[in-house]
PDB file of C-alpha atoms in Angstrom:
ATOM      1  CA  UNK Q   1     395.539  41.565 115.685  1.00 47.00           C
ATOM      2  CA  UNK Q   2     395.924  41.397 119.472  1.00 47.00           C
ATOM      3  CA  UNK Q   3     394.370  44.191 121.574  1.00 45.00           C
ATOM      4  CA  UNK Q   4     397.718  44.568 123.293  1.00 54.00           C
ATOM      5  CA  UNK Q   5     399.609  45.393 120.117  1.00 87.00           C
ATOM      6  CA  UNK Q   6     400.931  48.900 119.581  1.00 91.00           C
ATOM      7  CA  UNK Q   7     399.675  50.778 116.536  1.00 93.00           C
ATOM      8  CA  UNK Q   8     401.451  53.746 114.958  1.00 93.00           C
ATOM      9  CA  UNK Q   9     399.567  56.263 112.821  1.00 93.00           C
ATOM     10  CA  UNK Q  10     400.887  59.177 110.812  1.00 94.00           C
ATOM     11  CA  UNK Q  11     398.009  61.607 110.365  1.00 94.00           C
ATOM     12  CA  UNK Q  12     398.836  64.598 108.218  1.00 91.00           C
ATOM     13  CA  UNK Q  13     402.471  64.241 109.250  1.00 90.00           C
ATOM     14  CA  UNK Q  14     401.708  64.007 112.975  1.00 94.00           C
ATOM     15  CA  UNK Q  15     402.679  60.700 114.585  1.00 95.00           C
ATOM     16  CA  UNK Q  16     400.397  58.931 117.082  1.00 95.00           C
ATOM     17  CA  UNK Q  17     401.136  55.767 119.068  1.00 95.00           C
ATOM     18  CA  UNK Q  18     398.285  53.857 120.686  1.00 95.00           C
ATOM     19  CA  UNK Q  19     396.883  50.407 121.405  1.00 93.00           C
ATOM     20  CA  UNK Q  20     394.759  48.488 118.953  1.00 93.00           C
ATOM     21  CA  UNK Q  21     392.061  48.196 121.625  1.00 92.00           C
ATOM     22  CA  UNK Q  22     391.772  52.002 121.721  1.00 93.00           C
ATOM     23  CA  UNK Q  23     391.059  52.160 117.989  1.00 93.00           C
ATOM     24  CA  UNK Q  24     388.536  49.321 118.327  1.00 91.00           C
ATOM     25  CA  UNK Q  25     386.267  51.161 120.797  1.00 90.00           C
ATOM     26  CA  UNK Q  26     383.739  51.494 117.977  1.00 92.00           C
ATOM     27  CA  UNK Q  27     384.013  48.303 115.892  1.00 90.00           C
ATOM     28  CA  UNK Q  28     382.164  49.732 112.884  1.00 89.00           C
ATOM     29  CA  UNK Q  29     384.402  52.808 112.612  1.00 92.00           C
ATOM     30  CA  UNK Q  30     387.003  53.197 109.880  1.00 92.00           C
ATOM     31  CA  UNK Q  31     389.804  53.064 112.440  1.00 92.00           C
ATOM     32  CA  UNK Q  32     388.638  49.685 113.739  1.00 91.00           C
ATOM     33  CA  UNK Q  33     388.193  48.323 110.205  1.00 89.00           C
ATOM     34  CA  UNK Q  34     391.627  49.680 109.298  1.00 89.00           C
ATOM     35  CA  UNK Q  35     393.221  47.157 111.666  1.00 87.00           C
ATOM     36  CA  UNK Q  36     391.472  44.350 109.839  1.00 79.00           C
ATOM     37  CA  UNK Q  37     392.646  45.627 106.459  1.00 75.00           C
ATOM     38  CA  UNK Q  38     389.048  46.379 105.438  1.00 68.00           C
ATOM     39  CA  UNK Q  39     389.590  50.033 104.530  1.00 69.00           C
ATOM     40  CA  UNK Q  40     391.784  51.199 101.675  1.00 72.00           C
ATOM     41  CA  UNK Q  41     391.768  54.812 102.842  1.00 75.00           C
ATOM     42  CA  UNK Q  42     394.677  53.985 105.168  1.00 84.00           C
ATOM     43  CA  UNK Q  43     397.982  52.850 103.730  1.00 82.00           C
ATOM     44  CA  UNK Q  44     400.530  50.858 105.744  1.00 84.00           C
ATOM     45  CA  UNK Q  45     403.970  52.394 105.108  1.00 84.00           C
ATOM     46  CA  UNK Q  46     407.034  51.089 106.979  1.00 86.00           C
ATOM     47  CA  UNK Q  47     404.850  49.688 109.742  1.00 86.00           C
ATOM     48  CA  UNK Q  48     402.861  52.921 110.174  1.00 90.00           C
ATOM     49  CA  UNK Q  49     399.346  53.653 108.980  1.00 91.00           C
ATOM     50  CA  UNK Q  50     399.398  56.798 106.841  1.00 91.00           C
ATOM     51  CA  UNK Q  51     396.259  58.942 106.922  1.00 90.00           C
ATOM     52  CA  UNK Q  52     395.950  62.042 104.738  1.00 91.00           C
ATOM     53  CA  UNK Q  53     393.833  64.053 107.214  1.00 93.00           C
ATOM     54  CA  UNK Q  54     394.289  66.884 109.725  1.00 95.00           C
ATOM     55  CA  UNK Q  55     396.742  65.737 112.397  1.00 94.00           C
ATOM     56  CA  UNK Q  56     395.912  68.493 114.892  1.00 94.00           C
ATOM     57  CA  UNK Q  57     392.204  67.638 114.926  1.00 95.00           C
ATOM     58  CA  UNK Q  58     393.033  63.935 115.143  1.00 96.00           C
ATOM     59  CA  UNK Q  59     394.548  64.558 118.590  1.00 95.00           C
ATOM     60  CA  UNK Q  60     391.011  65.310 119.820  1.00 93.00           C
ATOM     61  CA  UNK Q  61     389.784  62.142 118.103  1.00 95.00           C
ATOM     62  CA  UNK Q  62     392.394  60.127 119.985  1.00 95.00           C
ATOM     63  CA  UNK Q  63     391.525  61.784 123.289  1.00 93.00           C
ATOM     64  CA  UNK Q  64     387.891  60.837 122.732  1.00 93.00           C
ATOM     65  CA  UNK Q  65     388.775  57.208 121.960  1.00 94.00           C
ATOM     66  CA  UNK Q  66     390.959  56.961 125.069  1.00 92.00           C
ATOM     67  CA  UNK Q  67     388.490  58.527 127.505  1.00 89.00           C
ATOM     68  CA  UNK Q  68     385.096  58.342 125.765  1.00 88.00           C
ATOM     69  CA  UNK Q  69     384.716  61.979 126.789  1.00 85.00           C
ATOM     70  CA  UNK Q  70     384.523  65.180 124.791  1.00 84.00           C
ATOM     71  CA  UNK Q  71     386.856  67.679 126.421  1.00 81.00           C
ATOM     72  CA  UNK Q  72     387.994  70.634 124.335  1.00 82.00           C
ATOM     73  CA  UNK Q  73     390.130  73.701 125.121  1.00 81.00           C
ATOM     74  CA  UNK Q  74     388.327  76.859 126.216  1.00 74.00           C
ATOM     75  CA  UNK Q  75     389.395  78.678 123.044  1.00 77.00           C
ATOM     76  CA  UNK Q  76     388.394  75.822 120.693  1.00 83.00           C
ATOM     77  CA  UNK Q  77     386.193  76.949 117.784  1.00 84.00           C
ATOM     78  CA  UNK Q  78     386.538  74.359 114.970  1.00 89.00           C
ATOM     79  CA  UNK Q  79     383.420  72.378 115.915  1.00 90.00           C
ATOM     80  CA  UNK Q  80     382.256  71.882 112.314  1.00 91.00           C
ATOM     81  CA  UNK Q  81     385.684  70.776 111.093  1.00 94.00           C
ATOM     82  CA  UNK Q  82     386.091  68.332 113.982  1.00 94.00           C
ATOM     83  CA  UNK Q  83     382.573  67.036 113.347  1.00 94.00           C
ATOM     84  CA  UNK Q  84     383.531  66.454 109.729  1.00 95.00           C
ATOM     85  CA  UNK Q  85     386.631  64.516 110.841  1.00 96.00           C
ATOM     86  CA  UNK Q  86     384.549  62.413 113.244  1.00 95.00           C
ATOM     87  CA  UNK Q  87     382.161  61.561 110.419  1.00 95.00           C
ATOM     88  CA  UNK Q  88     385.085  60.617 108.169  1.00 95.00           C
ATOM     89  CA  UNK Q  89     386.391  58.159 110.767  1.00 95.00           C
ATOM     90  CA  UNK Q  90     382.894  56.764 111.304  1.00 94.00           C
ATOM     91  CA  UNK Q  91     382.724  57.966 114.905  1.00 94.00           C
ATOM     92  CA  UNK Q  92     379.084  59.033 114.729  1.00 92.00           C
ATOM     93  CA  UNK Q  93     378.462  59.328 118.503  1.00 90.00           C
ATOM     94  CA  UNK Q  94     381.238  61.935 118.605  1.00 91.00           C
ATOM     95  CA  UNK Q  95     379.889  63.658 115.484  1.00 91.00           C
ATOM     96  CA  UNK Q  96     376.413  63.837 117.051  1.00 88.00           C
ATOM     97  CA  UNK Q  97     377.815  65.495 120.182  1.00 85.00           C
ATOM     98  CA  UNK Q  98     379.819  68.007 118.165  1.00 88.00           C
ATOM     99  CA  UNK Q  99     376.676  68.970 116.263  1.00 87.00           C
ATOM    100  CA  UNK Q 100     375.275  70.217 119.584  1.00 82.00           C
ATOM    101  CA  UNK Q 101     377.757  73.021 120.128  1.00 75.00           C
ATOM    102  CA  UNK Q 102     375.685  74.574 122.924  1.00 73.00           C
ATOM    103  CA  UNK Q 103     376.527  71.561 125.115  1.00 71.00           C
ATOM    104  CA  UNK Q 104     380.261  71.971 124.612  1.00 76.00           C
ATOM    105  CA  UNK Q 105     380.965  75.666 124.241  1.00 76.00           C
ATOM    106  CA  UNK Q 106     382.310  77.479 127.301  1.00 75.00           C
ATOM    107  CA  UNK Q 107     380.028  79.978 129.015  1.00 81.00           C
ATOM    108  CA  UNK Q 108     380.885  83.471 130.144  1.00 86.00           C
ATOM    109  CA  UNK Q 109     380.830  83.978 133.913  1.00 92.00           C
ATOM    110  CA  UNK Q 110     380.417  87.395 135.490  1.00 95.00           C
ATOM    111  CA  UNK Q 111     381.401  88.006 139.108  1.00 96.00           C
ATOM    112  CA  UNK Q 112     381.173  91.231 141.106  1.00 97.00           C
ATOM    113  CA  UNK Q 113     382.811  92.137 144.427  1.00 97.00           C
ATOM    114  CA  UNK Q 114     381.463  95.094 146.403  1.00 96.00           C
ATOM    115  CA  UNK Q 115     383.646  96.464 149.166  1.00 96.00           C
ATOM    116  CA  UNK Q 116     382.741  99.082 151.761  1.00 95.00           C
ATOM    117  CA  UNK Q 117     385.033 100.424 154.488  1.00 90.00           C
ATOM    118  CA  UNK Q 118     383.307 102.075 157.445  1.00 87.00           C
ATOM    119  CA  UNK Q 119     385.490 103.112 160.372  1.00 82.00           C
ATOM    120  CA  UNK Q 120     386.980  99.877 161.782  1.00 86.00           C
ATOM    121  CA  UNK Q 121     384.786  97.502 159.771  1.00 91.00           C
ATOM    122  CA  UNK Q 122     384.840  96.301 156.166  1.00 95.00           C
ATOM    123  CA  UNK Q 123     381.810  94.839 154.380  1.00 96.00           C
ATOM    124  CA  UNK Q 124     381.943  92.472 151.395  1.00 97.00           C
ATOM    125  CA  UNK Q 125     379.292  91.251 148.979  1.00 96.00           C
ATOM    126  CA  UNK Q 126     380.129  88.814 146.179  1.00 97.00           C
ATOM    127  CA  UNK Q 127     377.620  88.275 143.380  1.00 97.00           C
ATOM    128  CA  UNK Q 128     378.153  85.749 140.584  1.00 95.00           C
ATOM    129  CA  UNK Q 129     376.193  84.674 137.525  1.00 93.00           C
ATOM    130  CA  UNK Q 130     377.106  81.027 138.241  1.00 89.00           C
ATOM    131  CA  UNK Q 131     375.791  79.768 141.578  1.00 91.00           C
ATOM    132  CA  UNK Q 132     378.273  76.864 141.698  1.00 89.00           C
ATOM    133  CA  UNK Q 133     381.181  79.332 141.580  1.00 92.00           C
ATOM    134  CA  UNK Q 134     379.676  81.369 144.412  1.00 95.00           C
ATOM    135  CA  UNK Q 135     379.131  78.157 146.379  1.00 94.00           C
ATOM    136  CA  UNK Q 136     382.798  77.225 145.914  1.00 93.00           C
ATOM    137  CA  UNK Q 137     383.903  80.665 147.106  1.00 95.00           C
ATOM    138  CA  UNK Q 138     381.614  80.408 150.125  1.00 95.00           C
ATOM    139  CA  UNK Q 139     383.328  77.133 151.029  1.00 95.00           C
ATOM    140  CA  UNK Q 140     386.742  78.814 150.781  1.00 96.00           C
ATOM    141  CA  UNK Q 141     385.860  81.808 152.977  1.00 96.00           C
ATOM    142  CA  UNK Q 142     385.609  81.479 156.771  1.00 96.00           C
ATOM    143  CA  UNK Q 143     384.810  84.280 159.215  1.00 95.00           C
ATOM    144  CA  UNK Q 144     386.019  83.901 162.805  1.00 94.00           C
ATOM    145  CA  UNK Q 145     384.732  86.009 165.683  1.00 90.00           C
ATOM    146  CA  UNK Q 146     385.759  86.668 169.276  1.00 84.00           C
ATOM    147  CA  UNK Q 147     385.316  89.172 172.106  1.00 72.00           C
ATOM    148  CA  UNK Q 148     387.932  90.926 174.225  1.00 64.00           C
ATOM    149  CA  UNK Q 149     388.220  93.602 176.892  1.00 57.00           C
ATOM    150  CA  UNK Q 150     390.402  96.661 176.348  1.00 55.00           C
ATOM    151  CA  UNK Q 151     391.285  98.994 173.527  1.00 51.00           C
ATOM    152  CA  UNK Q 152     393.832  97.016 171.496  1.00 53.00           C
ATOM    153  CA  UNK Q 153     392.067  95.172 168.654  1.00 49.00           C
ATOM    154  CA  UNK Q 154     395.405  93.934 167.329  1.00 53.00           C
ATOM    155  CA  UNK Q 155     395.797  91.574 170.298  1.00 53.00           C
ATOM    156  CA  UNK Q 156     395.117  87.919 169.489  1.00 55.00           C
ATOM    157  CA  UNK Q 157     391.993  86.332 170.917  1.00 54.00           C
ATOM    158  CA  UNK Q 158     392.338  83.278 173.177  1.00 55.00           C
ATOM    159  CA  UNK Q 159     389.708  81.503 171.065  1.00 79.00           C
ATOM    160  CA  UNK Q 160     387.937  82.293 167.810  1.00 86.00           C
ATOM    161  CA  UNK Q 161     384.586  80.864 166.750  1.00 90.00           C
ATOM    162  CA  UNK Q 162     383.726  80.364 163.056  1.00 91.00           C
ATOM    163  CA  UNK Q 163     380.572  82.125 161.850  1.00 90.00           C
ATOM    164  CA  UNK Q 164     378.275  81.031 159.012  1.00 90.00           C
ATOM    165  CA  UNK Q 165     378.351  83.327 155.999  1.00 91.00           C
ATOM    166  CA  UNK Q 166     375.234  85.201 154.957  1.00 93.00           C
ATOM    167  CA  UNK Q 167     373.706  83.790 151.763  1.00 94.00           C
ATOM    168  CA  UNK Q 168     370.894  86.091 150.586  1.00 94.00           C
ATOM    169  CA  UNK Q 169     370.532  83.882 147.502  1.00 94.00           C
ATOM    170  CA  UNK Q 170     372.324  81.127 145.584  1.00 93.00           C
ATOM    171  CA  UNK Q 171     374.147  83.801 143.612  1.00 95.00           C
ATOM    172  CA  UNK Q 172     375.670  85.929 146.357  1.00 95.00           C
ATOM    173  CA  UNK Q 173     377.498  85.798 149.671  1.00 96.00           C
ATOM    174  CA  UNK Q 174     377.945  88.509 152.324  1.00 97.00           C
ATOM    175  CA  UNK Q 175     380.527  88.803 155.112  1.00 96.00           C
ATOM    176  CA  UNK Q 176     382.477  91.387 157.092  1.00 94.00           C
ATOM    177  CA  UNK Q 177     385.687  91.808 159.064  1.00 94.00           C
ATOM    178  CA  UNK Q 178     387.133  94.299 161.547  1.00 91.00           C
ATOM    179  CA  UNK Q 179     386.015  95.388 165.007  1.00 86.00           C
ATOM    180  CA  UNK Q 180     382.786  96.608 166.520  1.00 80.00           C
ATOM    181  CA  UNK Q 181     382.450  97.910 170.082  1.00 69.00           C
ATOM    182  CA  UNK Q 182     379.642  96.443 172.140  1.00 62.00           C
ATOM    183  CA  UNK Q 183     378.287  97.403 175.568  1.00 53.00           C
ATOM    184  CA  UNK Q 184     380.829  98.311 178.206  1.00 58.00           C
ATOM    185  CA  UNK Q 185     384.528  97.961 177.506  1.00 64.00           C
ATOM    186  CA  UNK Q 186     384.182  94.951 175.174  1.00 71.00           C
ATOM    187  CA  UNK Q 187     384.462  94.776 171.420  1.00 77.00           C
ATOM    188  CA  UNK Q 188     383.766  92.085 168.836  1.00 84.00           C
ATOM    189  CA  UNK Q 189     386.351  91.341 166.181  1.00 88.00           C
ATOM    190  CA  UNK Q 190     385.920  89.354 162.965  1.00 91.00           C
ATOM    191  CA  UNK Q 191     388.813  87.755 161.137  1.00 94.00           C
ATOM    192  CA  UNK Q 192     388.587  86.346 157.599  1.00 96.00           C
ATOM    193  CA  UNK Q 193     390.439  83.368 156.171  1.00 96.00           C
ATOM    194  CA  UNK Q 194     390.349  82.444 152.458  1.00 96.00           C
ATOM    195  CA  UNK Q 195     391.613  79.001 151.442  1.00 94.00           C
ATOM    196  CA  UNK Q 196     394.197  77.900 150.510  1.00 94.00           C
ATOM    197  CA  UNK Q 197     395.765  80.793 152.466  1.00 93.00           C
ATOM    198  CA  UNK Q 198     395.863  79.941 156.189  1.00 87.00           C
ATOM    199  CA  UNK Q 199     396.094  83.492 157.540  1.00 93.00           C
ATOM    200  CA  UNK Q 200     393.302  85.071 159.565  1.00 93.00           C
ATOM    201  CA  UNK Q 201     393.054  88.711 158.503  1.00 94.00           C
ATOM    202  CA  UNK Q 202     391.167  91.465 160.299  1.00 92.00           C
ATOM    203  CA  UNK Q 203     392.126  94.443 158.126  1.00 94.00           C
ATOM    204  CA  UNK Q 204     389.561  94.988 155.355  1.00 94.00           C
ATOM    205  CA  UNK Q 205     392.082  96.181 152.784  1.00 94.00           C
ATOM    206  CA  UNK Q 206     394.206  93.064 153.327  1.00 96.00           C
ATOM    207  CA  UNK Q 207     391.151  90.816 153.005  1.00 96.00           C
ATOM    208  CA  UNK Q 208     390.171  92.576 149.769  1.00 96.00           C
ATOM    209  CA  UNK Q 209     393.659  92.084 148.343  1.00 96.00           C
ATOM    210  CA  UNK Q 210     393.627  88.377 149.198  1.00 97.00           C
ATOM    211  CA  UNK Q 211     390.127  87.934 147.728  1.00 97.00           C
ATOM    212  CA  UNK Q 212     391.038  89.625 144.445  1.00 96.00           C
ATOM    213  CA  UNK Q 213     394.250  87.615 144.200  1.00 96.00           C
ATOM    214  CA  UNK Q 214     392.274  84.394 144.780  1.00 96.00           C
ATOM    215  CA  UNK Q 215     389.879  85.246 141.941  1.00 96.00           C
ATOM    216  CA  UNK Q 216     392.694  86.084 139.537  1.00 95.00           C
ATOM    217  CA  UNK Q 217     394.438  82.775 140.290  1.00 94.00           C
ATOM    218  CA  UNK Q 218     391.131  80.990 139.628  1.00 92.00           C
ATOM    219  CA  UNK Q 219     391.054  82.261 136.058  1.00 90.00           C
ATOM    220  CA  UNK Q 220     388.984  85.421 136.431  1.00 94.00           C
ATOM    221  CA  UNK Q 221     389.972  88.619 134.630  1.00 94.00           C
ATOM    222  CA  UNK Q 222     389.443  92.030 136.205  1.00 96.00           C
ATOM    223  CA  UNK Q 223     387.218  94.079 133.883  1.00 95.00           C
ATOM    224  CA  UNK Q 224     386.683  97.293 135.804  1.00 95.00           C
ATOM    225  CA  UNK Q 225     386.855  99.058 139.148  1.00 94.00           C
ATOM    226  CA  UNK Q 226     384.361 101.756 139.956  1.00 92.00           C
ATOM    227  CA  UNK Q 227     382.993 103.687 142.928  1.00 90.00           C
ATOM    228  CA  UNK Q 228     379.315 102.870 143.418  1.00 82.00           C
ATOM    229  CA  UNK Q 229     378.768 105.344 146.228  1.00 74.00           C
ATOM    230  CA  UNK Q 230     381.374 107.897 147.226  1.00 70.00           C
ATOM    231  CA  UNK Q 231     379.326 108.847 150.284  1.00 76.00           C
ATOM    232  CA  UNK Q 232     379.187 105.293 151.626  1.00 71.00           C
ATOM    233  CA  UNK Q 233     382.664 104.486 150.246  1.00 84.00           C
ATOM    234  CA  UNK Q 234     381.425 101.488 148.236  1.00 91.00           C
ATOM    235  CA  UNK Q 235     383.768 100.167 145.550  1.00 94.00           C
ATOM    236  CA  UNK Q 236     382.820  97.594 142.942  1.00 96.00           C
ATOM    237  CA  UNK Q 237     385.226  95.178 141.197  1.00 97.00           C
ATOM    238  CA  UNK Q 238     383.881  93.376 138.104  1.00 97.00           C
ATOM    239  CA  UNK Q 239     385.398  90.132 136.818  1.00 97.00           C
ATOM    240  CA  UNK Q 240     384.750  87.694 133.981  1.00 94.00           C
ATOM    241  CA  UNK Q 241     386.060  84.326 132.842  1.00 90.00           C
ATOM    242  CA  UNK Q 242     385.222  81.711 130.256  1.00 79.00           C
ATOM    243  CA  UNK Q 243     384.351  78.475 131.993  1.00 75.00           C
ATOM    244  CA  UNK Q 244     384.303  75.177 130.158  1.00 65.00           C
ATOM    245  CA  UNK Q 245     381.074  73.262 130.603  1.00 60.00           C
ATOM    246  CA  UNK Q 246     381.251  69.860 132.265  1.00 55.00           C
ATOM    247  CA  UNK Q 247     382.486  67.166 129.883  1.00 53.00           C
ATOM    248  CA  UNK Q 248     380.215  64.789 128.042  1.00 57.00           C
ATOM    249  CA  UNK Q 249     380.780  61.070 128.367  1.00 60.00           C
ATOM    250  CA  UNK Q 250     379.836  58.494 125.765  1.00 56.00           C
ATOM    251  CA  UNK Q 251     378.685  55.171 127.146  1.00 56.00           C
ATOM    252  CA  UNK Q 252     379.200  52.376 124.629  1.00 52.00           C
ATOM    253  CA  UNK Q 253     376.631  49.589 124.537  1.00 49.00           C
ATOM    254  CA  UNK Q 254     378.728  46.423 124.581  1.00 42.00           C
ATOM    255  CA  UNK Q 255     375.858  43.951 124.099  1.00 39.00           C
ATOM    256  CA  UNK Q 256     376.208  41.468 121.201  1.00 36.00           C
ATOM    257  CA  UNK Q 257     375.258  42.879 117.820  1.00 38.00           C
ATOM    258  CA  UNK Q 258     375.239  46.467 119.042  1.00 40.00           C
ATOM    259  CA  UNK Q 259     378.704  47.572 117.943  1.00 39.00           C
ATOM    260  CA  UNK Q 260     378.997  51.303 117.502  1.00 40.00           C
ATOM    261  CA  UNK Q 261     375.848  52.074 119.472  1.00 41.00           C
ATOM    262  CA  UNK Q 262     376.486  54.728 122.088  1.00 44.00           C
ATOM    263  CA  UNK Q 263     374.665  57.104 124.361  1.00 47.00           C
ATOM    264  CA  UNK Q 264     375.904  60.484 125.531  1.00 46.00           C
ATOM    265  CA  UNK Q 265     375.478  61.740 129.064  1.00 46.00           C
ATOM    266  CA  UNK Q 266     376.952  64.454 131.240  1.00 42.00           C
ATOM    267  CA  UNK Q 267     379.960  63.355 133.241  1.00 40.00           C
ATOM    268  CA  UNK Q 268     378.877  65.581 136.119  1.00 36.00           C
ATOM    269  CA  UNK Q 269     375.778  67.555 137.105  1.00 31.00           C
ATOM    270  CA  UNK Q 270     375.548  71.143 135.923  1.00 38.00           C
ATOM    271  CA  UNK Q 271     374.861  73.756 138.574  1.00 38.00           C
ATOM    272  CA  UNK Q 272     374.172  77.421 138.420  1.00 38.00           C
ATOM    273  CA  UNK Q 273     372.215  77.559 135.179  1.00 40.00           C
TER     274      UNK Q 273
END
């Protein structure tokens, strides 16, 4: 059978259309032997291979064969059943990966935003359990500063200079916005911009609203809002989200006589453990 031929499978009543070459990724698997007529488990009916197995789980099998990656939904929980299906089809590299659930299960991320408003200045501190998430946020947030004479802090500055954010550790970031009077009749103002929004905001309440909206759009869920210190006017916003771990890739050894041999590796480096 040519690798370019189209193959149709009916698995538990669910129809799949793919190339023969996709099913032959692992030559010793049942799916590859099916194409050669070497497996009686699959019956050819009206040009379609009929398989009496779970069609929903087979969609993950097909995704694995097409990409050689294990990528499951955040709410996926049927690891043992999918492992059993992988073993049935003779896809043992996939079965081995599924047996290591800790590599595939999503992890819970906690993120906390502390906000303090003092006169004309607002102070922010973001702490996250995952350092890579905090690093991404730090790349999105830019603080601009400038000086001006006079009393009107709403007036635009002729030029604004970006400031580096404070990073006390890999897990938190600190910044502020608003105005602060210096010597004489000058004052320093700090504007905040949060990508992908292009606005430069100086009002702390507006910056807080944009920051919270950014987190919600990124998949975080607001858990609670509490006042940490009523005297210092410090408010704390707690968030959580389930984040899928980086996918696992299976590299197939294509050397002669090594059909079906595979090695699993991470498709990207994990950060923030």
